[in-house]
């Protein structure tokens, strides 16, 4: 009996060893040039989460607080724009959530400073889910002359979004090589880190009940994609990183209503360079996003 048990255990271990050896684990680590298609996509979706100030920094007494909710449009990408994998030769499933939202709290500090904390709830949309996506900022009103004002903010974000990007769920296990050319065996669990920090200047001009603003920012983005995909006999755990300094421009307006409420809308424009054809020069393929903001200020 002991001999049979030993033989059975040996066969089981041998089978597990054979399965494990049949699956190759790839752990590549690549630093991308900023204009690579993969880097362009990483920066594009990071830019959708830039925590702009939505106009003039509010005047809050020390200890006074405000709360806000915001919503930004994530434009849908064309088939050509989604061909970013392997230097632009592979299509990725990048059209996930059409919007990105954030809850924001503001607190007045001594000296006219205002601190902000933003959080994107982990709501899953089409397989994409934010994970510990937290942003923060500190700013103050630098100048106020009549209807004109100038504000400055330092802001940043840390966290990630996960989803089945390199191997979407609808391709998992499909045997037709024309439909599933890279042999996706299961939905991938890829993770994009949306880390950045930057400086923003915002001149604003009041005209009646409306206040118009134009913000200019320089943002250091430090993005990373951790791939986790099963393709044929390969478990792909590649890691791609891309860093750059991006300019960002926002134009918009805000208006108060009631005693404590204020709403706003703006257009965010982030120019992004990409080289999709190695035989051609880089081109500008920017992010243009419409955003909405609603804020409540306590007494």
GROMACS .gro file of C-alpha atoms in nm:
model
  299
    1UNK     CA    1   0.000   0.000   0.000
    2UNK     CA    2   0.282   0.240   0.088
    3UNK     CA    3   0.450   0.159  -0.242
    4UNK     CA    4   0.136   0.241  -0.438
    5UNK     CA    5   0.090   0.572  -0.247
    6UNK     CA    6   0.450   0.668  -0.316
    7UNK     CA    7   0.410   0.585  -0.687
    8UNK     CA    8   0.087   0.786  -0.711
    9UNK     CA    9   0.248   1.086  -0.541
   10UNK     CA   10   0.546   1.069  -0.775
   11UNK     CA   11   0.319   1.061  -1.081
   12UNK     CA   12   0.118   1.362  -0.955
   13UNK     CA   13   0.432   1.560  -0.884
   14UNK     CA   14   0.569   1.466  -1.224
   15UNK     CA   15   0.249   1.590  -1.391
   16UNK     CA   16   0.255   1.920  -1.204
   17UNK     CA   17   0.620   1.966  -1.295
   18UNK     CA   18   0.544   1.897  -1.663
   19UNK     CA   19   0.258   2.152  -1.667
   20UNK     CA   20   0.470   2.413  -1.490
   21UNK     CA   21   0.760   2.364  -1.728
   22UNK     CA   22   0.526   2.386  -2.028
   23UNK     CA   23   0.424   2.737  -1.929
   24UNK     CA   24   0.699   2.991  -1.990
   25UNK     CA   25   0.696   3.302  -1.774
   26UNK     CA   26   0.817   3.620  -1.948
   27UNK     CA   27   0.927   3.905  -1.719
   28UNK     CA   28   1.050   4.177  -1.952
   29UNK     CA   29   1.122   4.525  -1.817
   30UNK     CA   30   1.139   4.805  -2.073
   31UNK     CA   31   1.179   5.182  -2.045
   32UNK     CA   32   0.993   5.339  -2.338
   33UNK     CA   33   1.076   5.648  -2.537
   34UNK     CA   34   0.804   5.912  -2.478
   35UNK     CA   35   0.686   5.900  -2.842
   36UNK     CA   36   0.644   5.520  -2.861
   37UNK     CA   37   0.279   5.422  -2.928
   38UNK     CA   38   0.262   5.236  -2.596
   39UNK     CA   39   0.393   5.542  -2.408
   40UNK     CA   40   0.147   5.766  -2.593
   41UNK     CA   41  -0.144   5.549  -2.475
   42UNK     CA   42  -0.014   5.541  -2.117
   43UNK     CA   43   0.020   5.920  -2.109
   44UNK     CA   44  -0.316   5.971  -2.283
   45UNK     CA   45  -0.512   5.789  -2.015
   46UNK     CA   46  -0.304   5.937  -1.733
   47UNK     CA   47  -0.387   6.284  -1.866
   48UNK     CA   48  -0.760   6.211  -1.842
   49UNK     CA   49  -0.714   6.203  -1.464
   50UNK     CA   50  -0.527   6.535  -1.423
   51UNK     CA   51  -0.674   6.708  -1.116
   52UNK     CA   52  -0.707   7.064  -1.246
   53UNK     CA   53  -0.825   7.343  -1.019
   54UNK     CA   54  -1.143   7.433  -1.209
   55UNK     CA   55  -1.074   7.802  -1.193
   56UNK     CA   56  -0.971   8.035  -0.915
   57UNK     CA   57  -0.858   7.876  -0.589
   58UNK     CA   58  -1.147   7.934  -0.347
   59UNK     CA   59  -1.103   8.163  -0.049
   60UNK     CA   60  -1.155   7.945   0.259
   61UNK     CA   61  -1.097   8.044   0.620
   62UNK     CA   62  -0.865   7.817   0.825
   63UNK     CA   63  -1.075   7.513   0.908
   64UNK     CA   64  -1.349   7.591   0.656
   65UNK     CA   65  -1.417   7.302   0.422
   66UNK     CA   66  -1.573   7.235   0.086
   67UNK     CA   67  -1.666   6.918  -0.103
   68UNK     CA   68  -1.690   6.859  -0.476
   69UNK     CA   69  -1.770   6.596  -0.734
   70UNK     CA   70  -1.635   6.600  -1.088
   71UNK     CA   71  -1.677   6.404  -1.407
   72UNK     CA   72  -1.450   6.397  -1.710
   73UNK     CA   73  -1.509   6.260  -2.058
   74UNK     CA   74  -1.267   5.991  -2.182
   75UNK     CA   75  -1.280   6.012  -2.564
   76UNK     CA   76  -1.316   5.688  -2.759
   77UNK     CA   77  -1.011   5.589  -2.964
   78UNK     CA   78  -1.018   5.476  -3.325
   79UNK     CA   79  -0.893   5.134  -3.437
   80UNK     CA   80  -0.569   5.294  -3.553
   81UNK     CA   81  -0.516   5.470  -3.219
   82UNK     CA   82  -0.568   5.142  -3.034
   83UNK     CA   83  -0.283   4.976  -3.229
   84UNK     CA   84  -0.018   5.051  -2.968
   85UNK     CA   85   0.116   4.711  -2.858
   86UNK     CA   86   0.461   4.600  -2.975
   87UNK     CA   87   0.548   4.947  -3.111
   88UNK     CA   88   0.212   4.986  -3.284
   89UNK     CA   89   0.163   4.640  -3.439
   90UNK     CA   90  -0.094   4.497  -3.192
   91UNK     CA   91  -0.443   4.624  -3.112
   92UNK     CA   92  -0.527   4.669  -2.744
   93UNK     CA   93  -0.870   4.702  -2.585
   94UNK     CA   94  -0.834   5.066  -2.473
   95UNK     CA   95  -1.195   5.184  -2.504
   96UNK     CA   96  -1.312   5.101  -2.154
   97UNK     CA   97  -1.495   5.357  -1.939
   98UNK     CA   98  -1.618   5.668  -2.130
   99UNK     CA   99  -1.589   5.880  -1.814
  100UNK     CA  100  -1.365   5.923  -1.512
  101UNK     CA  101  -1.499   6.063  -1.186
  102UNK     CA  102  -1.354   6.197  -0.864
  103UNK     CA  103  -1.470   6.303  -0.520
  104UNK     CA  104  -1.282   6.600  -0.383
  105UNK     CA  105  -1.249   6.759  -0.038
  106UNK     CA  106  -1.100   7.104   0.026
  107UNK     CA  107  -0.980   7.255   0.356
  108UNK     CA  108  -0.877   7.612   0.433
  109UNK     CA  109  -0.534   7.651   0.592
  110UNK     CA  110  -0.358   7.949   0.754
  111UNK     CA  111  -0.201   8.203   0.522
  112UNK     CA  112  -0.467   8.169   0.255
  113UNK     CA  113  -0.357   7.817   0.153
  114UNK     CA  114  -0.612   7.557   0.049
  115UNK     CA  115  -0.543   7.181   0.067
  116UNK     CA  116  -0.729   6.934  -0.155
  117UNK     CA  117  -0.770   6.559  -0.148
  118UNK     CA  118  -0.927   6.367  -0.437
  119UNK     CA  119  -1.040   6.006  -0.462
  120UNK     CA  120  -1.169   5.804  -0.757
  121UNK     CA  121  -1.409   5.534  -0.631
  122UNK     CA  122  -1.328   5.174  -0.739
  123UNK     CA  123  -1.630   5.142  -0.966
  124UNK     CA  124  -1.579   4.884  -1.243
  125UNK     CA  125  -1.690   4.980  -1.593
  126UNK     CA  126  -1.640   4.738  -1.884
  127UNK     CA  127  -1.369   4.549  -1.695
  128UNK     CA  128  -1.170   4.858  -1.589
  129UNK     CA  129  -1.144   4.941  -1.218
  130UNK     CA  130  -0.954   5.221  -1.037
  131UNK     CA  131  -0.737   5.094  -0.752
  132UNK     CA  132  -0.632   5.326  -0.467
  133UNK     CA  133  -0.640   5.621  -0.706
  134UNK     CA  134  -0.575   5.921  -0.480
  135UNK     CA  135  -0.483   6.278  -0.576
  136UNK     CA  136  -0.379   6.576  -0.364
  137UNK     CA  137  -0.308   6.946  -0.416
  138UNK     CA  138  -0.218   7.261  -0.228
  139UNK     CA  139  -0.268   7.611  -0.365
  140UNK     CA  140  -0.354   7.968  -0.291
  141UNK     CA  141  -0.479   8.287  -0.445
  142UNK     CA  142  -0.169   8.489  -0.542
  143UNK     CA  143  -0.332   8.804  -0.672
  144UNK     CA  144  -0.678   8.959  -0.682
  145UNK     CA  145  -0.730   9.297  -0.849
  146UNK     CA  146  -1.089   9.391  -0.919
  147UNK     CA  147  -1.239   9.120  -1.140
  148UNK     CA  148  -0.900   8.962  -1.216
  149UNK     CA  149  -0.728   8.694  -1.008
  150UNK     CA  150  -0.425   8.466  -1.033
  151UNK     CA  151  -0.400   8.131  -0.852
  152UNK     CA  152  -0.123   7.873  -0.822
  153UNK     CA  153  -0.140   7.502  -0.725
  154UNK     CA  154   0.090   7.206  -0.678
  155UNK     CA  155  -0.090   6.879  -0.747
  156UNK     CA  156  -0.019   6.510  -0.788
  157UNK     CA  157  -0.169   6.164  -0.801
  158UNK     CA  158  -0.077   5.806  -0.711
  159UNK     CA  159  -0.266   5.487  -0.793
  160UNK     CA  160  -0.365   5.263  -1.079
  161UNK     CA  161  -0.639   5.127  -1.302
  162UNK     CA  162  -0.666   4.757  -1.384
  163UNK     CA  163  -0.844   4.581  -1.669
  164UNK     CA  164  -0.834   4.319  -1.945
  165UNK     CA  165  -0.647   4.536  -2.194
  166UNK     CA  166  -0.390   4.313  -2.365
  167UNK     CA  167  -0.621   4.009  -2.362
  168UNK     CA  168  -0.986   4.121  -2.352
  169UNK     CA  169  -1.244   3.879  -2.214
  170UNK     CA  170  -1.419   3.833  -2.550
  171UNK     CA  171  -1.100   3.688  -2.704
  172UNK     CA  172  -1.008   3.453  -2.420
  173UNK     CA  173  -0.994   3.096  -2.544
  174UNK     CA  174  -1.100   3.171  -2.902
  175UNK     CA  175  -0.921   2.917  -3.125
  176UNK     CA  176  -0.957   3.110  -3.452
  177UNK     CA  177  -0.613   3.262  -3.513
  178UNK     CA  178  -0.751   3.537  -3.734
  179UNK     CA  179  -0.968   3.659  -3.446
  180UNK     CA  180  -0.725   3.579  -3.166
  181UNK     CA  181  -0.382   3.608  -3.333
  182UNK     CA  182  -0.188   3.630  -3.005
  183UNK     CA  183  -0.357   3.327  -2.850
  184UNK     CA  184  -0.516   3.485  -2.544
  185UNK     CA  185  -0.616   3.201  -2.311
  186UNK     CA  186  -0.781   3.405  -2.033
  187UNK     CA  187  -0.879   3.768  -1.967
  188UNK     CA  188  -0.567   3.959  -1.870
  189UNK     CA  189  -0.533   4.153  -1.544
  190UNK     CA  190  -0.317   4.442  -1.661
  191UNK     CA  191  -0.248   4.739  -1.438
  192UNK     CA  192  -0.169   5.097  -1.544
  193UNK     CA  193  -0.016   5.325  -1.282
  194UNK     CA  194  -0.140   5.685  -1.323
  195UNK     CA  195   0.128   5.865  -1.123
  196UNK     CA  196   0.207   6.232  -1.180
  197UNK     CA  197   0.286   6.565  -1.013
  198UNK     CA  198   0.274   6.916  -1.152
  199UNK     CA  199   0.240   7.292  -1.117
  200UNK     CA  200  -0.061   7.491  -1.238
  201UNK     CA  201  -0.117   7.865  -1.284
  202UNK     CA  202  -0.471   7.993  -1.334
  203UNK     CA  203  -0.566   8.349  -1.432
  204UNK     CA  204  -0.939   8.411  -1.397
  205UNK     CA  205  -1.169   8.700  -1.492
  206UNK     CA  206  -1.513   8.765  -1.348
  207UNK     CA  207  -1.785   8.887  -1.582
  208UNK     CA  208  -2.115   8.934  -1.404
  209UNK     CA  209  -2.217   8.608  -1.238
  210UNK     CA  210  -1.968   8.408  -1.446
  211UNK     CA  211  -1.598   8.361  -1.387
  212UNK     CA  212  -1.384   8.255  -1.683
  213UNK     CA  213  -1.045   8.089  -1.644
  214UNK     CA  214  -0.751   7.959  -1.848
  215UNK     CA  215  -0.512   7.724  -1.666
  216UNK     CA  216  -0.162   7.634  -1.778
  217UNK     CA  217   0.019   7.339  -1.618
  218UNK     CA  218   0.343   7.144  -1.650
  219UNK     CA  219   0.298   6.783  -1.536
  220UNK     CA  220   0.563   6.521  -1.475
  221UNK     CA  221   0.406   6.184  -1.560
  222UNK     CA  222   0.564   5.860  -1.437
  223UNK     CA  223   0.346   5.586  -1.582
  224UNK     CA  224   0.388   5.211  -1.571
  225UNK     CA  225   0.202   4.914  -1.720
  226UNK     CA  226   0.229   4.577  -1.551
  227UNK     CA  227   0.105   4.315  -1.798
  228UNK     CA  228  -0.049   3.995  -1.664
  229UNK     CA  229  -0.166   3.785  -1.960
  230UNK     CA  230  -0.179   3.418  -2.063
  231UNK     CA  231  -0.103   3.373  -2.433
  232UNK     CA  232  -0.051   3.022  -2.575
  233UNK     CA  233   0.208   2.869  -2.338
  234UNK     CA  234   0.346   3.202  -2.214
  235UNK     CA  235   0.254   3.387  -1.896
  236UNK     CA  236   0.344   3.743  -1.990
  237UNK     CA  237   0.444   3.955  -1.690
  238UNK     CA  238   0.618   4.230  -1.884
  239UNK     CA  239   0.653   4.574  -1.728
  240UNK     CA  240   0.665   4.891  -1.937
  241UNK     CA  241   0.753   5.232  -1.794
  242UNK     CA  242   0.734   5.576  -1.957
  243UNK     CA  243   0.820   5.920  -1.820
  244UNK     CA  244   0.777   6.267  -1.962
  245UNK     CA  245   0.683   6.626  -1.880
  246UNK     CA  246   0.352   6.721  -2.041
  247UNK     CA  247   0.199   7.065  -2.087
  248UNK     CA  248  -0.172   7.095  -2.016
  249UNK     CA  249  -0.417   7.375  -2.092
  250UNK     CA  250  -0.769   7.411  -1.956
  251UNK     CA  251  -1.032   7.671  -2.054
  252UNK     CA  252  -1.360   7.700  -1.868
  253UNK     CA  253  -1.611   7.885  -1.662
  254UNK     CA  254  -1.772   7.863  -1.319
  255UNK     CA  255  -2.081   8.016  -1.166
  256UNK     CA  256  -2.224   8.026  -0.816
  257UNK     CA  257  -2.586   7.950  -0.739
  258UNK     CA  258  -2.755   7.975  -0.403
  259UNK     CA  259  -2.533   8.067  -0.109
  260UNK     CA  260  -2.297   7.769  -0.102
  261UNK     CA  261  -2.301   7.600  -0.441
  262UNK     CA  262  -2.084   7.649  -0.745
  263UNK     CA  263  -2.068   7.456  -1.071
  264UNK     CA  264  -1.817   7.467  -1.352
  265UNK     CA  265  -1.724   7.328  -1.691
  266UNK     CA  266  -1.395   7.326  -1.877
  267UNK     CA  267  -1.211   7.175  -2.172
  268UNK     CA  268  -0.876   7.011  -2.099
  269UNK     CA  269  -0.621   6.996  -2.380
  270UNK     CA  270  -0.299   6.795  -2.348
  271UNK     CA  271  -0.071   6.777  -2.655
  272UNK     CA  272   0.092   6.434  -2.697
  273UNK     CA  273   0.360   6.333  -2.944
  274UNK     CA  274   0.359   5.986  -3.103
  275UNK     CA  275   0.556   5.811  -3.379
  276UNK     CA  276   0.338   5.536  -3.522
  277UNK     CA  277   0.543   5.489  -3.838
  278UNK     CA  278   0.922   5.453  -3.787
  279UNK     CA  279   0.975   5.599  -4.135
  280UNK     CA  280   0.785   5.918  -4.054
  281UNK     CA  281   0.831   6.196  -3.801
  282UNK     CA  282   0.632   6.228  -3.480
  283UNK     CA  283   0.283   6.377  -3.483
  284UNK     CA  284   0.064   6.545  -3.226
  285UNK     CA  285  -0.228   6.325  -3.118
  286UNK     CA  286  -0.368   6.515  -2.819
  287UNK     CA  287  -0.621   6.451  -2.548
  288UNK     CA  288  -0.922   6.685  -2.557
  289UNK     CA  289  -1.163   6.623  -2.271
  290UNK     CA  290  -1.478   6.801  -2.150
  291UNK     CA  291  -1.518   6.811  -1.771
  292UNK     CA  292  -1.789   6.908  -1.522
  293UNK     CA  293  -1.752   7.014  -1.158
  294UNK     CA  294  -1.998   7.074  -0.873
  295UNK     CA  295  -1.881   7.220  -0.539
  296UNK     CA  296  -2.043   7.285  -0.201
  297UNK     CA  297  -1.882   7.526   0.048
  298UNK     CA  298  -1.965   7.504   0.417
  299UNK     CA  299  -2.003   7.813   0.638
   0.00000   0.00000   0.00000
